[in-house]
C-alpha positions as MATLAB code, in Angstrom:
seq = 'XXXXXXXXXXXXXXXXXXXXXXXXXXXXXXXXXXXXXXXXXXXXXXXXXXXXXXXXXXXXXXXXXXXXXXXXXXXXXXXXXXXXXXXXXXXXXXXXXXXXXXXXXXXXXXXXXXXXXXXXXXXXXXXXXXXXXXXXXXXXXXXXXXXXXXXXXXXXXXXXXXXXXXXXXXXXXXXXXXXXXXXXXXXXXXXXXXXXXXXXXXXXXXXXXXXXXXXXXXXXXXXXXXXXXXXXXXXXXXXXXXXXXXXXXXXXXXXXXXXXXXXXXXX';
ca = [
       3.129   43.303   10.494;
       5.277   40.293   11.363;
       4.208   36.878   10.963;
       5.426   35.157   14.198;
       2.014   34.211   15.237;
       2.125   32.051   12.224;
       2.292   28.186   12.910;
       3.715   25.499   10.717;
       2.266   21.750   10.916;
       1.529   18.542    9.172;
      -2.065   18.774    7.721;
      -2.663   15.472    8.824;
      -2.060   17.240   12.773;
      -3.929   20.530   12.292;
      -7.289   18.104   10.577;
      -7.289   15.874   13.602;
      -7.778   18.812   16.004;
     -10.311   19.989   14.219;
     -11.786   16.201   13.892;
     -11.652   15.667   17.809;
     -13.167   19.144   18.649;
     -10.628   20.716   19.733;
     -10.190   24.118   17.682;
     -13.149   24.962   15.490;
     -12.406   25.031   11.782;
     -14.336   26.837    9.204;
     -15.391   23.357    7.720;
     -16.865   22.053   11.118;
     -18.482   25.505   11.618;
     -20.173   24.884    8.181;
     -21.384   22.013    9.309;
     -22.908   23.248   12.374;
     -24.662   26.054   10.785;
     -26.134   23.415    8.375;
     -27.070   21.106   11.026;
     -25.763   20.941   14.787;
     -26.346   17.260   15.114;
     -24.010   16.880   11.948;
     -21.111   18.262   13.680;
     -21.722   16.399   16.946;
     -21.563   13.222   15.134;
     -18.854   14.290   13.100;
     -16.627   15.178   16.264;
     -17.530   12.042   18.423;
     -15.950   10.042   14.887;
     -19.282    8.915   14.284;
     -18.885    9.933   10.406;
     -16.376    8.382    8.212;
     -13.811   10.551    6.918;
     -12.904    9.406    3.401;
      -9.747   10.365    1.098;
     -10.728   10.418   -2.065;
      -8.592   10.709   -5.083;
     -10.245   14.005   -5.581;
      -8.687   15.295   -2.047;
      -4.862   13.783   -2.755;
      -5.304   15.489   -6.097;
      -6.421   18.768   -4.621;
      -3.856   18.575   -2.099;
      -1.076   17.657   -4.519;
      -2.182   21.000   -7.023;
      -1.551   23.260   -3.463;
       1.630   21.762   -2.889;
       3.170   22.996   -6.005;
       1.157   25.634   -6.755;
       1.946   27.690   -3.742;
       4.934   25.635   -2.192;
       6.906   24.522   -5.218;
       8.016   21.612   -6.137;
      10.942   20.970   -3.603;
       7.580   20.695   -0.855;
       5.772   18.587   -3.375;
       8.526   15.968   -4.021;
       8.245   15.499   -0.066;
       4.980   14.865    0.276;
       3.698   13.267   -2.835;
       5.700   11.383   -5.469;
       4.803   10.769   -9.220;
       4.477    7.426  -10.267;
       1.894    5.344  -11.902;
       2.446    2.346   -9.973;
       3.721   -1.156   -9.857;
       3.839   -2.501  -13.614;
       1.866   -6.517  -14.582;
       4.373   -7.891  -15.721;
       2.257  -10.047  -18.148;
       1.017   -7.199  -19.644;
       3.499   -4.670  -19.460;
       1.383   -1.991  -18.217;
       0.299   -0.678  -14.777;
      -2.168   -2.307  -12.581;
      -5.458   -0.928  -12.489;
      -6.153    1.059   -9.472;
      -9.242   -1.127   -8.404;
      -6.518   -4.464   -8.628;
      -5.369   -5.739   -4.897;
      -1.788   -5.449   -6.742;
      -2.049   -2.232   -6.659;
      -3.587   -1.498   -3.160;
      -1.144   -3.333   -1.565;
       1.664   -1.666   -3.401;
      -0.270    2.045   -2.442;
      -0.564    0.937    1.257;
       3.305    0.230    0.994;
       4.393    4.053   -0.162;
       5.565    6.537    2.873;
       4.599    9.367    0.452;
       1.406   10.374   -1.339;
       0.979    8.953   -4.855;
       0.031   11.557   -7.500;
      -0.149    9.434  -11.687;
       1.427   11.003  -14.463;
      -1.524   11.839  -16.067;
      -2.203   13.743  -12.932;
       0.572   15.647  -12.197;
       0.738   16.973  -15.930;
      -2.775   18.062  -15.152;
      -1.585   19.960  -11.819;
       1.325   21.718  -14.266;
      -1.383   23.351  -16.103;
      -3.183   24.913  -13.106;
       0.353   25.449  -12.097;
       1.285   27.264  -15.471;
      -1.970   28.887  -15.740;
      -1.668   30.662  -12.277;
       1.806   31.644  -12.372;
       1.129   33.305  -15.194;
      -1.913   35.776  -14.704;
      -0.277   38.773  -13.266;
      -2.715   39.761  -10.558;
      -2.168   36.061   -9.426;
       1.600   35.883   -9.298;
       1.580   39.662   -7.737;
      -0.326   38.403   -4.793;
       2.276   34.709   -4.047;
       5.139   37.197   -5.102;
       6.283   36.916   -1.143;
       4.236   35.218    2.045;
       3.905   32.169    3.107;
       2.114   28.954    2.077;
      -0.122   26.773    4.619;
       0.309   28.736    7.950;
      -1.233   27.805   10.625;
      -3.040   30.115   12.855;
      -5.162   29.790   16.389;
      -7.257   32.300   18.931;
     -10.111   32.406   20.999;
     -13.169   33.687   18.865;
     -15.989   34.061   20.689;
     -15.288   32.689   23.195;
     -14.234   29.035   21.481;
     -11.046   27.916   20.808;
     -10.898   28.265   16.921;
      -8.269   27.392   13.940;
      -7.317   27.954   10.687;
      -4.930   26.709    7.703;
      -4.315   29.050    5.213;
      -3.244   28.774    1.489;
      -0.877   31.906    1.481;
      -0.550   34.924    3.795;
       1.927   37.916    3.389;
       1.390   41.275    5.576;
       1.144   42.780    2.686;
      -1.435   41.133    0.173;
      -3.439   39.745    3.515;
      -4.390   36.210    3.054;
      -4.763   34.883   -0.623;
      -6.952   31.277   -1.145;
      -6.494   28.980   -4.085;
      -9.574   27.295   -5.563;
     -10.212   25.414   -8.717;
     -13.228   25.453  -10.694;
     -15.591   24.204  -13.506;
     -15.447   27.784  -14.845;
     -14.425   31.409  -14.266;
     -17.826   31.776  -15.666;
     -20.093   30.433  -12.786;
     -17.148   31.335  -10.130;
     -18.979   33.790   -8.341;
     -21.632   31.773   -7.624;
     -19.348   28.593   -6.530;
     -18.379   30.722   -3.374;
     -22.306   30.973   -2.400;
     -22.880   27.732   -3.300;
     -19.571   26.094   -1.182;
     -19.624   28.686    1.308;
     -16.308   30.064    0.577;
     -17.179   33.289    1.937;
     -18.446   32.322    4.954;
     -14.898   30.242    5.670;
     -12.875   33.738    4.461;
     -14.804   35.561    6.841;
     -13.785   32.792    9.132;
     -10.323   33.525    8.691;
     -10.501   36.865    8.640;
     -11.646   37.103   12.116;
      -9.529   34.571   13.307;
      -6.384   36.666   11.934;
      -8.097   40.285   13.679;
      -8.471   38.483   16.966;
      -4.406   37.556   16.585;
      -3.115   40.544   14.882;
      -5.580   43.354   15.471;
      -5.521   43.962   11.867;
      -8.485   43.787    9.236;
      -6.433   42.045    6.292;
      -7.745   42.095    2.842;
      -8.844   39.045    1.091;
      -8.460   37.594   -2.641;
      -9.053   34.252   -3.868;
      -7.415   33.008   -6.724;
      -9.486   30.503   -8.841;
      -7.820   28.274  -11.897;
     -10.476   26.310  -14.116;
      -9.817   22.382  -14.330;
     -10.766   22.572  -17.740;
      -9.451   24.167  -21.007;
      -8.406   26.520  -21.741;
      -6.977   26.074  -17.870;
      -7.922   30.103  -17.528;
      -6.762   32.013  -13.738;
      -9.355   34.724  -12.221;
      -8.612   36.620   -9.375;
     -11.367   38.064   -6.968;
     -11.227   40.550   -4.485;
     -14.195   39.810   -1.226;
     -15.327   43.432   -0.075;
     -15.493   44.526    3.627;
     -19.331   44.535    3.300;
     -20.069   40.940    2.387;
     -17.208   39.797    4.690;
     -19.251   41.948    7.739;
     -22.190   40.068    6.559;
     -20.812   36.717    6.270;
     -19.045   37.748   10.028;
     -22.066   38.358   11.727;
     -23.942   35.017   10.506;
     -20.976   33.221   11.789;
     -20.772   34.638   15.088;
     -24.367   33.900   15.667;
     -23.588   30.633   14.700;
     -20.797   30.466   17.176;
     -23.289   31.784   19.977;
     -25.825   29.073   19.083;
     -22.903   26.549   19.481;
     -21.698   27.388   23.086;
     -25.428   26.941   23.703;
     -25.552   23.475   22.545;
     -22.179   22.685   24.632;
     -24.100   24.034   27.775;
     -26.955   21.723   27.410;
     -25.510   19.049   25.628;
     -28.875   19.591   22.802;
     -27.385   19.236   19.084;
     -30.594   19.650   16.840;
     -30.680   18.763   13.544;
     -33.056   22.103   12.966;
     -35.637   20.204   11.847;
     -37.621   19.315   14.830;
     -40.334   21.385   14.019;
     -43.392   21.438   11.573;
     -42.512   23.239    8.371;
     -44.961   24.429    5.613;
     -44.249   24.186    1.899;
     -46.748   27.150    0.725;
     -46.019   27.398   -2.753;
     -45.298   25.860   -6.230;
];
């Protein structure tokens, strides 16, 4: 299989697609399925979008994990900010000091404190063997886009080679409760996403791992296969969802799914 259908874009331009409705993403179809009028308001800009230091961090830990640091010295820089000189030490990120110096930088800031944080997911994944098999060749944040469904749809993935399929990076609490972090944030649901998205382009079923890295010692790597069957099943819900969401387009109706009377029938 070769990888020419493959694109390569600023985050900042595949998101804003997604934002405007343009392509659906699997984020915005999570949203729907939760709630229609979410993703209507989310699409018209009617929600915020915040970046929260969480995000930059998470975004930062992809960079070099699965791009290296030549990528991550262009997008981010590591620096702890402008120093009080009365004091000696940096400004407190809360001071206007320091927000005016951040609004100043061309690249992403990313502390000290933080980056030696991101080595250690870094460390921890290069070194589990199942891990570094599967990023042993591909490529990292590839951009790919088809009609599914009938609706324009998109996806950005963490790593793709023809032959490990498509690989996704996620950090966690613990390896312990991992499996049920992917019910509880849907991460199966998005894979499945993808999944499709890369049949409808290729014509090819691709297998699917995720590698997860705790954010806490002892900084342990997992890696996790998703089976055909709960992908099928995670499929299927999706593309209903993407039926009920050309319906909503045709009449213009985005229901929050609570319009009618519910019962609450036990304790």
């Amino acid at each position: 299989m070769n990888t020419n259908f493959i694109i390569h874009e600023p985050a900042g331009e595949y998101h804003a697609r997604s934002r405007k409705g343009e392509f659906m993403s699997s984020h915005l179809l999570a949203d729907f399925r939760e709630s229609p009028a979410l993703y209507n308001k989310e699409v018209k800009g009617e929600i915020e979008q915040k970046d929260t230091p969480a995000f930059v961090l998470g975004r930062a830990a992809h960079s070099l994990i699965l791009e290296g640091r030549t990528a991550f010295d262009r997008d981010f820089v590591v620096t702890d900010g402008p120093v009080n000189p009365r004091t000696g030490e940096p400004y407190g990120a809360k001071t206007k000091a320091y927000a005016d110096w951040l609004a100043s930088q061309e690249r992403e800031v990313v502390s000290g404190k933080d980056y030696d944080f991101i080595l250690k997911l870094q460390r921890s994944v290069h070194l589990h063997a199942a891990a570094s098999e599967l990023l042993a060749s591909g490529e990292a944040e590839g951009v790919v886009r088809a009609e599914y469904c009938g609706v324009p749809c998109q996806i950005r993935m963490d790593w793709f080679s023809p032959e490990s399929g498509l690989v996704d990076l996620k950090t966690c609490d613990s390896l312990k409760w991992f499996e049920a972090d992917c019910r509880r944030y849907g991460y199966i649901f998005q894979l499945a996403f993808y999944r499709a998205v890369i049949r409808v382009v290729t014509g090819v079923t691709v297998p699917i791992h995720i590698i997860a890295v705790e954010k806490n010692e002892p900084f342990a790597t997992g890696v996790w296969q998703l089976t055909g069957d709960v992908l099928d099943t995670a499929e299927r819900i999706n593309e209903a969802a993407l039926e009920r969401y050309k319906k909503c387009l045709y009449t213009g109706i985005w229901p929050t799914g609570y319009e009618e009377i519910r019962l609450i029938d036990s304790l």
